[in-house]
């Protein structure tokens, strides 16, 4: 009984929120009709009857759709992407005028203001929003009014001693309250989602940006490998060759010196081999190839100067995902050591449904955020190549908690 009462109260509140949101445009048109009736006989009656509500509908359509998305996301957890097209940037020409993609303006502010309404009118999402505010009012809006009308009838009936009407209204209001708001989510998902063409265009733009990021990252990695080879192993191997050539010449005349050079050459060869192994490990650790992500992270934790605890379950993933996840963990732990001054950290690796979820938490000083050009933004872009996401929670003073989610299949 208590659960039903709580559900009815929550339903009434949500129905009121749905009605207030979805019926804003119809209320505007109703007010326009009342105003037009009040102005009967005036030659300007057509202004409040047509112009004002039309302009008001255009101005309210986008805020109403934004409120609907927020309500659906809050109550059901369903995220509906806006799908609005981004306007082109305004640019200043050599003549001093500003071009906004449509017309010229004398200032950047004027160019953006004119661009805003022009772009809004040409955006297909604007006409989708105008259609949606009509549909949602006739569907979810009407459904949300039923429990509210029942409560209003009950209040009126009890106030006028019409107890039959009061009880009937109360039963209707309470009985329909848990369901009056539920039509909002399916209507919004069906009619408010971006059109397929817009979704495809956004996906193409996203993939183009990811390809550019991948190309840049590959070029940087190649330069790093070339630099490490040139400055490290290559230089040592050249010195090794010179030592062996000199030792060969001194073998008959100065055996002791030749022996010393051979010992130095052996040391140099061992050092070069160590550097080559470290370089190869930086490209792709052998333990990652041989034993998978979890064991590679555990091996990294053993060698880390930070006190690390790893909580993971056995997973078998595609090599590209394992590599991306491993280096993401390494980068986050390195950031905790260098920037957060952390003393300990924990790493959690698990599979939730069809996604790999990795959580790295440290006890550092916090303050980490995804900033343009920063390391976390680069990590976010690399995960986006696999449709992955990055969530950062790092209040000042710590702790810092980073959650990475990558869609994948695991066996």
XYZ file of C-alpha atoms in Angstrom:
411
model
C 0.000 0.000 0.000
C 2.776 2.401 0.919
C 4.594 1.536 -2.286
C 1.462 2.284 -4.331
C 0.983 5.645 -2.583
C 4.605 6.593 -3.222
C 4.259 5.505 -6.851
C 1.080 7.532 -7.249
C 2.720 10.612 -5.762
C 5.763 10.255 -7.989
C 3.510 9.659 -10.989
C 1.466 12.790 -10.281
C 4.602 14.880 -10.024
C 6.020 13.457 -13.233
C 2.710 13.824 -15.033
C 2.669 17.470 -14.010
C 6.187 17.966 -15.336
C 5.271 16.255 -18.626
C 2.114 18.312 -18.999
C 3.876 21.584 -18.239
C 6.589 20.777 -20.775
C 4.569 19.298 -23.614
C 1.571 21.615 -23.400
C 3.590 24.851 -23.469
C 3.039 25.351 -27.224
C -0.710 24.521 -27.154
C -1.050 26.898 -24.204
C 0.620 29.585 -26.296
C -1.883 29.090 -29.133
C -4.787 29.090 -26.654
C -3.559 32.370 -25.222
C -3.327 33.760 -28.765
C -6.948 32.813 -29.460
C -8.086 34.479 -26.220
C -6.134 37.599 -27.098
C -7.574 37.630 -30.611
C -11.109 37.373 -29.209
C -10.332 40.230 -26.874
C -9.181 42.298 -29.859
C -12.313 41.627 -31.898
C -13.041 44.579 -34.176
C -9.404 45.678 -34.356
C -7.768 45.535 -37.827
C -4.686 43.988 -36.188
C -6.448 40.906 -34.838
C -4.406 38.650 -37.163
C -1.199 39.608 -35.335
C -1.961 37.808 -32.027
C -3.882 35.059 -33.821
C -1.142 33.993 -36.239
C 2.170 35.865 -36.024
C 2.841 35.832 -32.280
C 2.085 32.117 -31.700
C 4.000 31.118 -34.833
C 7.092 33.005 -33.698
C 6.621 31.728 -30.159
C 6.332 28.123 -31.368
C 9.569 28.464 -33.306
C 11.297 29.881 -30.242
C 9.861 27.295 -27.827
C 10.354 24.184 -29.963
C 14.020 23.689 -29.200
C 13.775 24.378 -25.428
C 10.777 22.032 -25.167
C 12.711 19.263 -26.935
C 15.697 19.894 -24.669
C 13.482 19.574 -21.560
C 11.921 16.384 -22.925
C 15.358 14.839 -23.492
C 16.380 15.790 -19.967
C 13.232 14.248 -18.442
C 13.581 11.023 -20.434
C 17.262 10.701 -19.532
C 16.592 11.368 -15.845
C 13.623 9.026 -15.483
C 14.523 6.162 -17.832
C 18.265 6.546 -18.451
C 17.695 6.736 -22.224
C 19.911 9.320 -23.872
C 18.458 10.891 -27.026
C 21.148 12.739 -29.013
C 20.107 16.241 -30.127
C 21.288 15.848 -33.703
C 21.655 19.591 -34.312
C 24.088 20.650 -37.013
C 27.002 22.781 -35.879
C 27.241 26.161 -37.674
C 30.395 26.866 -39.676
C 32.985 29.131 -37.988
C 32.958 32.830 -38.779
C 36.134 34.012 -40.493
C 37.588 37.454 -41.016
C 38.551 38.319 -44.569
C 41.395 40.521 -45.744
C 38.848 43.303 -46.387
C 38.008 43.416 -42.672
C 34.520 41.978 -43.077
C 33.396 38.740 -41.438
C 31.951 35.788 -43.369
C 29.557 33.479 -41.505
C 28.789 31.038 -44.275
C 25.791 32.996 -45.514
C 26.480 36.745 -45.591
C 29.145 39.333 -44.759
C 29.101 41.398 -41.557
C 31.134 44.249 -40.111
C 31.866 42.503 -36.802
C 32.231 38.963 -35.520
C 29.293 39.430 -33.132
C 27.009 40.588 -35.899
C 28.130 37.704 -38.096
C 27.368 35.138 -35.379
C 23.968 36.659 -34.568
C 22.882 36.570 -38.198
C 24.355 33.129 -38.670
C 22.433 31.751 -35.686
C 18.918 32.326 -37.023
C 19.834 31.496 -40.611
C 21.481 28.250 -39.586
C 18.604 27.385 -37.272
C 16.052 27.780 -40.070
C 18.115 25.641 -42.448
C 18.821 22.898 -39.914
C 16.544 19.857 -40.558
C 16.462 19.262 -36.800
C 14.517 22.528 -36.366
C 11.620 21.213 -38.459
C 11.839 17.898 -36.657
C 11.423 19.779 -33.362
C 8.415 21.711 -34.717
C 6.754 18.451 -35.742
C 7.609 16.847 -32.405
C 6.026 19.551 -30.206
C 2.732 18.921 -32.000
C 2.933 15.134 -31.758
C 4.029 15.022 -28.128
C 1.232 17.392 -27.076
C -1.425 15.175 -28.670
C 0.050 11.962 -27.224
C 2.154 12.205 -24.069
C 0.698 15.602 -23.157
C -2.898 14.403 -23.280
C -2.009 11.224 -21.372
C -0.290 13.270 -18.656
C -3.375 15.477 -18.279
C -5.603 12.492 -17.359
C -4.390 12.018 -13.740
C -4.180 15.784 -13.262
C -7.736 16.205 -14.537
C -8.874 13.450 -12.175
C -7.334 15.210 -9.173
C -8.827 18.536 -10.294
C -12.268 16.895 -10.630
C -11.891 15.352 -7.172
C -10.999 18.706 -5.630
C -13.944 20.392 -7.363
C -16.334 17.606 -6.380
C -15.403 17.667 -2.713
C -15.448 21.458 -2.694
C -19.036 21.519 -4.063
C -20.214 18.530 -1.977
C -20.514 16.387 -5.118
C -18.954 13.388 -3.420
C -19.637 10.944 -6.249
C -17.745 13.148 -8.686
C -15.036 13.696 -6.072
C -14.512 9.993 -5.423
C -14.611 9.196 -9.151
C -12.050 11.911 -9.882
C -9.832 10.705 -7.036
C -9.924 7.127 -8.309
C -9.083 8.247 -11.844
C -6.297 10.524 -10.658
C -4.632 8.033 -8.334
C -5.247 5.033 -10.585
C -3.682 6.607 -13.674
C -0.941 8.570 -11.905
C 1.782 5.860 -12.137
C 1.195 5.548 -15.890
C 0.262 9.009 -17.097
C 3.831 10.077 -17.774
C 5.178 6.851 -19.292
C 4.158 7.616 -22.862
C 6.750 10.392 -23.015
C 9.799 8.107 -23.454
C 8.591 5.992 -26.417
C 7.198 9.055 -28.222
C 10.442 10.953 -27.705
C 12.608 8.030 -28.845
C 10.449 7.529 -31.932
C 10.045 11.129 -33.101
C 12.890 13.088 -31.478
C 15.903 11.019 -32.460
C 18.143 12.475 -35.184
C 17.373 11.490 -38.765
C 19.449 8.729 -40.291
C 21.217 11.152 -42.655
C 22.310 13.376 -39.760
C 23.491 10.392 -37.718
C 25.448 9.081 -40.684
C 27.026 12.487 -41.350
C 28.029 12.813 -37.688
C 29.506 9.311 -37.739
C 31.482 10.104 -40.890
C 32.848 13.281 -39.274
C 33.742 11.338 -36.124
C 35.517 8.626 -38.094
C 37.384 11.237 -40.136
C 38.632 12.890 -36.955
C 39.595 9.505 -35.490
C 41.507 8.617 -38.634
C 43.401 11.900 -38.436
C 44.203 11.279 -34.767
C 45.366 7.738 -35.544
C 47.596 8.975 -38.355
C 49.144 11.619 -36.116
C 49.666 9.107 -33.294
C 51.290 6.605 -35.665
C 53.618 9.252 -37.076
C 54.617 10.338 -33.568
C 55.233 6.724 -32.547
C 57.408 6.105 -35.615
C 59.447 9.228 -34.833
C 59.870 8.053 -31.232
C 61.077 4.626 -32.340
C 63.494 6.159 -34.859
C 64.835 8.547 -32.222
C 65.290 5.790 -29.651
C 67.046 3.583 -32.173
C 69.290 6.388 -33.409
C 70.256 7.705 -29.988
C 70.462 4.373 -28.226
C 70.977 0.987 -29.847
C 72.284 2.276 -33.178
C 74.973 4.431 -31.566
C 76.046 1.568 -29.314
C 76.207 -0.863 -32.227
C 78.387 1.573 -34.207
C 80.707 1.891 -31.199
C 80.674 -1.893 -30.868
C 81.842 -2.268 -34.471
C 84.659 0.239 -33.974
C 85.779 -1.548 -30.787
C 85.852 -4.907 -32.541
C 87.815 -3.454 -35.480
C 90.353 -1.885 -33.123
C 90.629 -5.084 -31.092
C 91.289 -7.031 -34.287
C 94.218 -4.733 -35.115
C 95.641 -4.910 -31.555
C 95.260 -8.658 -31.179
C 98.888 -9.385 -32.235
C 100.619 -6.236 -30.931
C 98.759 -5.533 -27.683
C 96.646 -8.531 -26.553
C 95.824 -6.939 -23.185
C 94.362 -3.833 -24.788
C 92.474 -5.971 -27.310
C 91.056 -8.037 -24.462
C 89.889 -4.887 -22.700
C 88.210 -3.658 -25.879
C 86.466 -7.007 -26.301
C 85.165 -6.787 -22.750
C 83.823 -3.279 -23.455
C 82.253 -4.570 -26.669
C 80.541 -7.372 -24.784
C 79.167 -4.895 -22.243
C 77.994 -2.628 -25.048
C 76.295 -5.538 -26.808
C 74.463 -6.481 -23.604
C 73.371 -2.873 -23.097
C 72.165 -2.619 -26.693
C 70.188 -5.815 -26.277
C 68.560 -4.442 -23.127
C 67.651 -1.195 -24.893
C 66.180 -3.092 -27.836
C 64.102 -5.212 -25.482
C 62.812 -2.096 -23.698
C 62.003 -0.512 -27.044
C 60.088 -3.578 -28.195
C 58.293 -3.736 -24.869
C 57.275 -0.090 -25.288
C 55.758 -0.947 -28.667
C 53.879 -4.001 -27.435
C 54.879 -5.855 -24.249
C 55.563 -9.567 -24.855
C 53.466 -10.523 -21.840
C 50.504 -8.761 -23.462
C 50.859 -10.881 -26.590
C 51.477 -14.096 -24.716
C 49.162 -13.909 -21.704
C 46.622 -11.154 -22.388
C 45.508 -7.888 -20.824
C 45.002 -8.960 -17.204
C 48.420 -10.586 -16.782
C 50.088 -7.674 -18.589
C 48.497 -5.213 -16.158
C 49.514 -7.387 -13.194
C 53.105 -7.511 -14.484
C 53.073 -3.731 -14.877
C 51.752 -3.349 -11.331
C 54.640 -5.427 -9.952
C 57.210 -3.173 -11.652
C 55.469 0.122 -10.834
C 56.874 2.316 -8.060
C 53.276 3.015 -7.032
C 51.495 0.656 -4.672
C 48.994 -0.915 -7.058
C 46.187 -3.391 -6.439
C 44.623 -5.142 -9.409
C 41.138 -6.647 -9.287
C 40.409 -8.420 -12.558
C 38.685 -11.425 -14.017
C 40.129 -13.548 -16.862
C 39.298 -12.045 -20.246
C 40.075 -12.864 -23.840
C 39.784 -9.827 -26.083
C 40.807 -8.752 -29.543
C 44.487 -7.676 -29.658
C 43.773 -4.046 -30.701
C 41.416 -3.577 -27.748
C 43.861 -5.226 -25.350
C 46.672 -2.983 -26.537
C 44.588 0.198 -26.277
C 43.331 -0.745 -22.804
C 46.803 -1.671 -21.547
C 48.460 1.573 -22.621
C 45.498 3.550 -21.292
C 46.036 1.984 -17.863
C 49.783 2.661 -18.064
C 49.158 6.304 -18.962
C 46.680 6.814 -16.116
C 49.040 5.269 -13.551
C 51.921 7.355 -14.901
C 49.793 10.495 -14.534
C 48.993 9.513 -10.946
C 52.705 9.270 -10.181
C 53.885 12.384 -12.036
C 51.049 14.849 -11.544
C 48.796 13.656 -8.715
C 51.597 12.660 -6.322
C 49.616 9.542 -5.430
C 50.870 6.943 -2.990
C 48.605 4.098 -4.037
C 46.098 3.217 -6.711
C 43.686 0.464 -7.637
C 42.844 -0.994 -11.034
C 39.602 -2.843 -11.709
C 39.056 -4.745 -14.972
C 35.721 -6.420 -15.643
C 33.304 -7.250 -18.395
C 29.777 -5.873 -18.077
C 27.421 -7.336 -20.673
C 29.166 -6.521 -23.973
C 31.598 -3.901 -22.708
C 35.035 -3.885 -21.125
C 34.994 -1.638 -18.064
C 38.266 -0.477 -16.507
C 38.363 1.745 -13.421
C 41.615 3.337 -12.236
C 41.458 5.158 -8.910
C 44.307 6.835 -7.034
C 44.619 8.707 -3.740
C 46.393 11.711 -5.258
C 45.574 15.393 -4.964
C 42.884 15.350 -7.662
C 42.013 18.179 -10.025
C 42.349 16.076 -13.193
C 40.062 17.015 -16.088
C 39.705 16.464 -19.808
C 41.223 19.630 -21.258
C 41.782 20.567 -24.911
C 45.190 19.340 -25.966
C 45.713 17.438 -22.706
C 46.687 13.852 -22.180
C 43.212 12.780 -21.044
C 41.679 14.250 -24.185
C 44.156 12.264 -26.287
C 43.261 9.143 -24.338
C 39.578 9.893 -24.886
C 40.133 10.209 -28.637
C 42.042 6.922 -28.774
C 39.237 5.115 -26.965
C 36.696 6.725 -29.281
C 38.272 4.794 -32.146
C 36.670 1.713 -30.524
C 33.456 3.595 -29.616
C 34.782 3.743 -26.068
C 34.085 6.405 -23.452
C 36.107 8.033 -20.685
C 34.593 9.384 -17.456
C 36.729 11.388 -15.032
C 35.773 12.228 -11.449
C 38.576 14.143 -9.756
C 37.563 16.695 -7.106
C 40.204 18.966 -5.645
C 42.067 17.063 -2.965
C 41.285 13.722 -4.554
C 40.705 10.947 -5.059
C 40.777 10.653 -8.849
C 38.577 8.020 -10.440
C 38.711 7.330 -14.177
C 36.276 4.903 -15.769
C 36.892 3.589 -19.284
C 34.218 1.661 -21.157
C 34.959 -0.077 -24.460
C 32.305 -2.125 -26.317
C 33.684 -5.558 -27.104
C 32.990 -9.248 -27.244
C 34.779 -11.520 -24.812
C 35.090 -15.261 -24.597
